[in-house]
Coordinates of C-alpha atoms in Angstrom, one line a residue:
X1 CA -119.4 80.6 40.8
X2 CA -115.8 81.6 39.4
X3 CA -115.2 78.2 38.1
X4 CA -118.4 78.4 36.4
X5 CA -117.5 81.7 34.8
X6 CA -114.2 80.6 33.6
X7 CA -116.2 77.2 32.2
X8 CA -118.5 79.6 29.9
X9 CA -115.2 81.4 28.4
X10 CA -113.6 77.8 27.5
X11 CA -116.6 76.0 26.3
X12 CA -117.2 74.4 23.2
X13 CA -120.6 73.1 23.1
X14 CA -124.2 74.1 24.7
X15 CA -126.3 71.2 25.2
X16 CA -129.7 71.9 26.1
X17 CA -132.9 70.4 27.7
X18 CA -136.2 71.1 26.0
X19 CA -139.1 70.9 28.5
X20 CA -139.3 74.1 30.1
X21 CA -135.9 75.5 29.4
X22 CA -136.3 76.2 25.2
X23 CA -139.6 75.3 25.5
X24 CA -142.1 77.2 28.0
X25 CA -143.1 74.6 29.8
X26 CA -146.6 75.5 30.6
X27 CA -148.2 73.0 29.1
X28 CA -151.9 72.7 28.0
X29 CA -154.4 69.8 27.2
X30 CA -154.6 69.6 23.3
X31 CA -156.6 66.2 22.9
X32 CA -158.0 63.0 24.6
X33 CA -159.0 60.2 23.2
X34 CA -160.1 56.9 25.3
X35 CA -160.0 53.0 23.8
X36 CA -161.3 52.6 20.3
X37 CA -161.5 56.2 20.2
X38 CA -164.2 56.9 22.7
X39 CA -164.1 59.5 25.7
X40 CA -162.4 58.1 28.8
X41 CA -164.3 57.2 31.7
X42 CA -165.0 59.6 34.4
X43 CA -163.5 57.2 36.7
X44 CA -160.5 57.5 35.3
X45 CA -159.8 61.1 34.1
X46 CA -160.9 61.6 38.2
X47 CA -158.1 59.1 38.8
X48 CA -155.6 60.4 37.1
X49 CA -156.0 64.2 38.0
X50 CA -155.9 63.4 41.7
X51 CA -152.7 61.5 41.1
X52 CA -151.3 64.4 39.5
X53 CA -152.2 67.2 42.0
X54 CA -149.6 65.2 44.2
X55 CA -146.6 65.6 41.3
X56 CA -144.3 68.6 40.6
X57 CA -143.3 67.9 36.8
X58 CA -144.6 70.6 34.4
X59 CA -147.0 67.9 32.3
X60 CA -148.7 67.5 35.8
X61 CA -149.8 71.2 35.6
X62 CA -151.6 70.6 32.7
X63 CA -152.9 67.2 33.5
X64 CA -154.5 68.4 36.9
X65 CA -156.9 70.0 35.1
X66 CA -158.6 67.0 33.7
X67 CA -161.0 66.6 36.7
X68 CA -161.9 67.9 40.1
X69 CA -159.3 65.5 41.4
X70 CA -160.9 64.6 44.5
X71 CA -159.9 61.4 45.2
X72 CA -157.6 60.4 47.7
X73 CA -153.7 59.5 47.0
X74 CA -151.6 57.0 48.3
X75 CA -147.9 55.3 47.0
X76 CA -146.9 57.8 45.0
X77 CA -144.2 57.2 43.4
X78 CA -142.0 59.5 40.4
X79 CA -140.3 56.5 38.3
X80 CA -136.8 58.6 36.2
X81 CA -137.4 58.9 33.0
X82 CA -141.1 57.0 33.0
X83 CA -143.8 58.7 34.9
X84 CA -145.5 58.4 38.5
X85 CA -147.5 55.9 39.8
X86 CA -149.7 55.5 42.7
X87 CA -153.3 54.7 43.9
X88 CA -156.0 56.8 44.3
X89 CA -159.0 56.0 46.8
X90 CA -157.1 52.9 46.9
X91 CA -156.8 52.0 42.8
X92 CA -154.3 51.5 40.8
X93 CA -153.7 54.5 38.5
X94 CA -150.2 55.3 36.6
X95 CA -149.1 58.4 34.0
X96 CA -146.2 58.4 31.6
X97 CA -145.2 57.7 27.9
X98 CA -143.9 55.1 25.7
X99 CA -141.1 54.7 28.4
X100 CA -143.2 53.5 30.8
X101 CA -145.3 51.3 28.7
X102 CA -142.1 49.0 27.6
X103 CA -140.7 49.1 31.4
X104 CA -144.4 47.6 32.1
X105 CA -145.1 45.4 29.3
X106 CA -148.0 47.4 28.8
X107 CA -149.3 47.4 25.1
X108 CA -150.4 51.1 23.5
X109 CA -150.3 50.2 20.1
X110 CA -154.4 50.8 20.1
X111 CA -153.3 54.6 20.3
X112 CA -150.5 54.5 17.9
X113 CA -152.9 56.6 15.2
X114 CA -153.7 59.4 17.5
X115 CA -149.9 59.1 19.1
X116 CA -148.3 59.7 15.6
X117 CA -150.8 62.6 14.8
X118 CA -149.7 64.3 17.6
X119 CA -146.4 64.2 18.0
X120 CA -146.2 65.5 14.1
X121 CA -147.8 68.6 15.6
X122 CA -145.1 68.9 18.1
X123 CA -146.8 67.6 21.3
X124 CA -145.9 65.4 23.8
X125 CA -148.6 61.9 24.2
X126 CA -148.6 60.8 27.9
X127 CA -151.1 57.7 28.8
X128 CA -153.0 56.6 32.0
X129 CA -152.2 52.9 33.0
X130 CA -154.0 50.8 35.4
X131 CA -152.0 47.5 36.2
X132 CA -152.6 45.5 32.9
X133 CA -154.0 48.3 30.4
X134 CA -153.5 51.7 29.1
X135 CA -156.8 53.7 29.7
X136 CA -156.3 56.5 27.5
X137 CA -154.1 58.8 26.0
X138 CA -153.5 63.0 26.1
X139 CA -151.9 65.1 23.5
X140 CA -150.3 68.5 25.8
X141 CA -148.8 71.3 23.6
X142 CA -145.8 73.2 24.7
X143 CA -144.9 76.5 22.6
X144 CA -141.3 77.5 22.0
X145 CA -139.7 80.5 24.3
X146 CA -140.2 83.3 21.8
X147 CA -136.9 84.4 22.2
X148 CA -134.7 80.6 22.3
X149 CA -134.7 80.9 18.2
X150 CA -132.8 84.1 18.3
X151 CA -130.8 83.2 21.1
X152 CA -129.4 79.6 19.2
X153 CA -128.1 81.5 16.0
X154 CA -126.3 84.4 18.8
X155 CA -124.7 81.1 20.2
X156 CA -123.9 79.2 16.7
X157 CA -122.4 82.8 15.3
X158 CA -120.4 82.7 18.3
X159 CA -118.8 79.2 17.5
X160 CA -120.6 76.9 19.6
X161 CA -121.4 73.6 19.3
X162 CA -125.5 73.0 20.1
X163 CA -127.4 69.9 21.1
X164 CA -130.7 69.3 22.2
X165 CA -130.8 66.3 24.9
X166 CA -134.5 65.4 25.8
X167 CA -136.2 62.6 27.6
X168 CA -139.1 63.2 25.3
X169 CA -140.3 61.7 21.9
X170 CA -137.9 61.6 18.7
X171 CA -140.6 63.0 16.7
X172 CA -141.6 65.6 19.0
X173 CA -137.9 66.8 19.6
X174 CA -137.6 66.7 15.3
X175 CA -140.5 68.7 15.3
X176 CA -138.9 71.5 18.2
X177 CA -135.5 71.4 16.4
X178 CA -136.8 72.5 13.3
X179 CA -138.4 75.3 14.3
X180 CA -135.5 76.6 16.3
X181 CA -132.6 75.7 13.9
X182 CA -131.3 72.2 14.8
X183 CA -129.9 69.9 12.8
X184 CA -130.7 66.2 13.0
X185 CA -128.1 65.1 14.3
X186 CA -127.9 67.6 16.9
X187 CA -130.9 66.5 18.6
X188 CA -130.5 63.4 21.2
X189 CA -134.5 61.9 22.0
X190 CA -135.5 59.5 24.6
X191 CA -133.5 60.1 26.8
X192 CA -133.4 59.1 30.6
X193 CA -131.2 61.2 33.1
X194 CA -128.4 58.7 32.9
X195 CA -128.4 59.0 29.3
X196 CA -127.6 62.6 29.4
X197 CA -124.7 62.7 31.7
X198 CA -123.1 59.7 29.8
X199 CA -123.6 62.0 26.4
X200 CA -121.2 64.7 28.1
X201 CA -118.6 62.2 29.1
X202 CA -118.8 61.0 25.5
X203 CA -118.2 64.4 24.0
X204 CA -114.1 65.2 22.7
X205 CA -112.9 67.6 25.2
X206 CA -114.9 65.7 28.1
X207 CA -117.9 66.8 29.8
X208 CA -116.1 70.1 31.1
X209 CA -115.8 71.3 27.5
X210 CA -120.0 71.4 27.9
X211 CA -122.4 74.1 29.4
X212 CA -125.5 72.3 30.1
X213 CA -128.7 74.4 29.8
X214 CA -131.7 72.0 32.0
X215 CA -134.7 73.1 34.9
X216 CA -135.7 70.2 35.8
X217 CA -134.3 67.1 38.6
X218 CA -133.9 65.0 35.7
X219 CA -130.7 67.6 34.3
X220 CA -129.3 67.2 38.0
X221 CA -126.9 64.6 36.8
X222 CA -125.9 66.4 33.8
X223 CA -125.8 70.0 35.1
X224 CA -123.5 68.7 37.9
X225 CA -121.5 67.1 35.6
X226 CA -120.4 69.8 33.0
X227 CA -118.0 72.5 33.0
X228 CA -120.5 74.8 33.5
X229 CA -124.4 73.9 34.8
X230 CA -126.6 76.8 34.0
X231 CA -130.1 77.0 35.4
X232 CA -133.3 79.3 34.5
X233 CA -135.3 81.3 37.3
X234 CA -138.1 78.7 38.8
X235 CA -136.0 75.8 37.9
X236 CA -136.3 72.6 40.4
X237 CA -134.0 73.4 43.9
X238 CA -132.4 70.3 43.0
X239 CA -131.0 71.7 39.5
X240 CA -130.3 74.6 41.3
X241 CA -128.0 73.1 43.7
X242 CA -126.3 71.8 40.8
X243 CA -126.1 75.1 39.1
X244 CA -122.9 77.2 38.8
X245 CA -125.1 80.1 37.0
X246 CA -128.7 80.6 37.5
X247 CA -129.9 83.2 35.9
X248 CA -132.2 85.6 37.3
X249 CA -135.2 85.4 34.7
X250 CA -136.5 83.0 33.0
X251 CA -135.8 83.8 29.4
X252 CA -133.0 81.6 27.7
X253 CA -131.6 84.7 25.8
X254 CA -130.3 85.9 29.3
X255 CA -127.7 83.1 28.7
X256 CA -126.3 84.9 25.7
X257 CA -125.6 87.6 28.5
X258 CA -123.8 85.2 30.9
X259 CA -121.7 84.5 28.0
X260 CA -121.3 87.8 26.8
X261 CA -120.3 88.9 31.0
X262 CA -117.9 85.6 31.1
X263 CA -116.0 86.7 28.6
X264 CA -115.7 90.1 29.0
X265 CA -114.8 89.8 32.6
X266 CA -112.0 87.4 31.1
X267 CA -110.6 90.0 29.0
X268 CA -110.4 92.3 31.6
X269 CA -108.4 90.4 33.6
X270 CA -106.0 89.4 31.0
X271 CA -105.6 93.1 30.4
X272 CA -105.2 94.0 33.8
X273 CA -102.2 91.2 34.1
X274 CA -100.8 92.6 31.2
X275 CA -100.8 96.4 32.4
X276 CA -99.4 95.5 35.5
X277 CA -96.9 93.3 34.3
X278 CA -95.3 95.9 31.6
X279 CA -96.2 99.1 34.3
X280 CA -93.7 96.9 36.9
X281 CA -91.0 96.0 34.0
X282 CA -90.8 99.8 33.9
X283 CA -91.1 101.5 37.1
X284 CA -90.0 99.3 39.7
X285 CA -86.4 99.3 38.0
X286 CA -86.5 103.5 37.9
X287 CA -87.6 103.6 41.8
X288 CA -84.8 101.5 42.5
X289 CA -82.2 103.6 41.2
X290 CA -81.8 102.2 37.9
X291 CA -80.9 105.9 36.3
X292 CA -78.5 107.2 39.1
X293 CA -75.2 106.7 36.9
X294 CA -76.8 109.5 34.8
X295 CA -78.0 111.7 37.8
X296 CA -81.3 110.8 37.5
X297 CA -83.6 110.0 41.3
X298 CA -86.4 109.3 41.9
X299 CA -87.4 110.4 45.3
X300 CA -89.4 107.7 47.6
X301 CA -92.7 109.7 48.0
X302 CA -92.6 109.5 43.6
X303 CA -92.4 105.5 43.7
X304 CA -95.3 105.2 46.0
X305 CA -97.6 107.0 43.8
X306 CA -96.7 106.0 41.1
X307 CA -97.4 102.1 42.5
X308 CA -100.7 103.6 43.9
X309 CA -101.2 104.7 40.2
X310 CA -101.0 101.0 38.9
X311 CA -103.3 100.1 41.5
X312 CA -105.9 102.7 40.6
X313 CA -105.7 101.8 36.6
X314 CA -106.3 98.1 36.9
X315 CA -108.9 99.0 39.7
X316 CA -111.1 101.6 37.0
X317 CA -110.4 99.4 34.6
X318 CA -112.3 96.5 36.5
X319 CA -114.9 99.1 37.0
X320 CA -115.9 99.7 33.5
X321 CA -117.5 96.0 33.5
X322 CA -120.3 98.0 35.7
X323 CA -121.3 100.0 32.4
X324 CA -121.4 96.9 30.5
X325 CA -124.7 95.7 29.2
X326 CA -124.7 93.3 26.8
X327 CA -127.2 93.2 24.2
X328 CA -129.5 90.4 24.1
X329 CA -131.1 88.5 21.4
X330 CA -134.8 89.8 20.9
X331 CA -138.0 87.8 20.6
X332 CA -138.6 86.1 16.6
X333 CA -141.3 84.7 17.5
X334 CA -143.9 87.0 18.5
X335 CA -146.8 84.2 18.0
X336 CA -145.2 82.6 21.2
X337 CA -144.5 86.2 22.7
X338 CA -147.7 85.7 25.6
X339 CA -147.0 81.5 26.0
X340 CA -144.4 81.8 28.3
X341 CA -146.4 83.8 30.9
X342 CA -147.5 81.4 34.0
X343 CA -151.4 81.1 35.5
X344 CA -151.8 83.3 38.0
X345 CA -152.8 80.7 41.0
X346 CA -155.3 78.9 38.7
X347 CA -155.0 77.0 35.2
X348 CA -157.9 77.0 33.1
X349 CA -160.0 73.5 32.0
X350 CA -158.9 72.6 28.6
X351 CA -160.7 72.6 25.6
X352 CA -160.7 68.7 24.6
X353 CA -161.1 67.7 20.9
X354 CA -163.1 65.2 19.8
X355 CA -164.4 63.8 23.7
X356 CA -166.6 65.3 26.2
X357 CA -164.8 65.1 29.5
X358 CA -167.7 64.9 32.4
X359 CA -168.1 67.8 35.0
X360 CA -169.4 67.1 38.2
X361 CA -171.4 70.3 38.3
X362 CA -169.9 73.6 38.7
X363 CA -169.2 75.5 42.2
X364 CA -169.4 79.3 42.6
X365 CA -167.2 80.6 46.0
X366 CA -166.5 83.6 47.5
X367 CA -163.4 83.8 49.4
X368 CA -162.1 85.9 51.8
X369 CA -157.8 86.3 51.8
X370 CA -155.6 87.4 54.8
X371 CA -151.8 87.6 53.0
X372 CA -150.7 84.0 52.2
X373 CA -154.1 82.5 53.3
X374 CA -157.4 81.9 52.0
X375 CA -160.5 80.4 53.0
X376 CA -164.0 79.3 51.3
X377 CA -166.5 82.0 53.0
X378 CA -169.4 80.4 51.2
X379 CA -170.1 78.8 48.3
X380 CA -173.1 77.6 46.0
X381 CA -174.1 75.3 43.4
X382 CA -176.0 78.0 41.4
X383 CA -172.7 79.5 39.3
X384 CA -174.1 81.3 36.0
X385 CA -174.2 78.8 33.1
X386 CA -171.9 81.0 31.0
X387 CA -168.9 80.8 33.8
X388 CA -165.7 79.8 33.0
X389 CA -164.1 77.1 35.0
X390 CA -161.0 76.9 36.8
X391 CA -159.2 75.0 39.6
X392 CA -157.3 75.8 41.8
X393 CA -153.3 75.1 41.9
X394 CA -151.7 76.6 44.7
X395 CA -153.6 77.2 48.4
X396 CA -155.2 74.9 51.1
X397 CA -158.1 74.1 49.4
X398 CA -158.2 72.0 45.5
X399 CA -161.6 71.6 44.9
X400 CA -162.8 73.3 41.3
X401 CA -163.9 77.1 41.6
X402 CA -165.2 79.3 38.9
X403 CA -164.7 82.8 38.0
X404 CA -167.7 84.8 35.9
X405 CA -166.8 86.2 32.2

């Protein structure tokens, strides 16, 4: 929007979500570990993935992937700032982190070895709760964008102000704002969406002295709130509809570019006012007869081109912004070059450490696709032992397939 645009040329400060915004988002399983260090029951990995399959938050993604996820779902419910909950073939199951746990009055301190290990590798640690008891815990990794590094120090040389406001882990966040640039006390963890929007009202200037950077329903609040709510491609419609920029791709360092276009487009307009302002000091006194004592006229046909003239300067001039192309920060981080580049319709199992997560048995289909649809055609039981398995995301059917090396 135009109010958004003039936001980007007056802000001070860039506040920024992590999950899926400088981070890719597409997360994968890194570890399990169940009680007292052993695997988690079948039951309840099963549990858990067909509680996910129901959810839309990026963790889920990665989560589903856990089990078949077979079981039917029931009371779902997405708790801000804390997880889901629900039941599945009638049980109990719940997902979230340490949030959730203290909401609950659940205990997790029997995974507080494995939690700290992980987060000091930069991942987030979500558990699966039934009504009185964590049942075990998952370690999911989440790479940096490969260009969000670059893209900060653009923004700092520029002189913005940046924060990082995430719901997640303060270890976690400390471990992402190191590698990207950010200074401690830059980085606001733990956060729910509340807490975000009352950061922006706290900041000197007032929230409409902030762009906020977010993807996700739980930066609604916030985006809504600031001068000027920016939005990546695929971000939630939600966020979207709180948006006053979204930007076409989703790479961060296309912000750099909104910024770059906001405030070019500004100083074209100031230097259209000014042109226009000094062209009519000059020429609208000479076409109305301003030099007649000294014999001087200027005929009628003369003063309208010469207005037509202004009109055509400050028109070209606006027109030059359609050559402009600002240059964007490149990728620094070429190890995280190929993270950022979604599953095609189906996420690969992940490779646990340190448990054996049960398979069912493995199921080899052929399907037959008609544009948006698909259908199983057949399928067997007798899939080659060296397949790789998958399951499926996206279509009318969620039952695990497989897919030969």
């Amino acid at each position: 929007s135009p109010e958004a645009g003039e936001a980007l040329t007056r802000a001070r400060e860039v506040a920024f979500d992590k999950t899926g915004t400088l981070t890719c988002g597409h997360f994968t399983v890194a570890a399990v570990t169940g009680r007292a260090g052993k695997a988690p029951a079948p039951d309840d990995l099963e549990a858990l993935s067909s509680l996910e399959r129901e959810a839309r938050h990026p963790l889920s993604r990665a989560l589903r992937a856990l089990a078949p996820g077979r079981a039917a779902v029931s009371d779902l419910q997405t708790l801000s700032g804390q997880g889901l909950q629900g039941r599945a073939d009638g049980r109990f199951i719940a997902a979230g982190g340490s949030a959730y746990a203290r909401a609950h009055g659940l205990d997790i301190s029997m995974f507080a070895s494995f939690a700290d290990e992980q987060r000091a590798l930069g991942r987030s640690v979500i558990y699966a709760f039934s009504k009185t008891e964590a049942l075990f815990a998952c370690a999911l990794g989440d790479e940096p964008r490969a260009e969000a590094s670059a893209t900060l120090r653009k923004l700092r040389a520029a002189g913005l102000k940046l924060t990082l406001l995430s719901g997640d882990d303060a270890q976690v966040c400390a471990s992402l704002g190191s590698r990207l640039g950010f200074a401690p006390e830059e980085i606001k963890a733990g956060l729910l969406p509340a807490d975000k929007a009352a950061y922006l009202e706290s900041v000197p200037g007032g929230a409409r002295s902030v762009v906020m950077v977010g993807d996700g329903i739980n930066d609604a609040a916030a985006l809504s709130l600031a001068g000027a709510g920016v939005g990546l491609a695929g971000a939630s419609d939600l966020a979207v509809d709180a948006c006053g920029v979204v930007l076409l791709r989703a790479r961060v360092n296309d912000l750099w570019g909104a910024f770059a276009w906001a405030r070019a487009t500004l100083r074209v307009i100031r230097q259209n006012l000014a042109w226009a302002f000094l062209y009519n000091i000059m020429f609208i006194p000479l076409a109305a007869g301003a030099l007649l004592p000294w014999g001087l006229r200027l005929s009628p046909l003369w003063a309208a081109a010469l207005m037509s003239v202004s009109s055509l300067c400050v028109v070209a001039n606006a027109l030059r912004l359609l050559r402009f192309k600002p240059e964007l920060p490149q990728d620094t981080d070429p190890g995280s070059a190929g993270a950022c580049e979604p599953p095609d319709f189906i996420v690969p199992a992940p490779a646990i450490k340190g448990t054996a997560v049960p398979q069912e048995k493995v199921v080899k289909w052929e399907l037959k696709v008609d544009g948006m649809h698909w259908e199983t055609v057949a399928e067997s039981d007798d899939a080659p032992a060296n397949s790789a398995s998958y399951y499926w995301v996206y279509g009318q059917n969620n039952n695990p397939g497989t897919e030969s090396e």
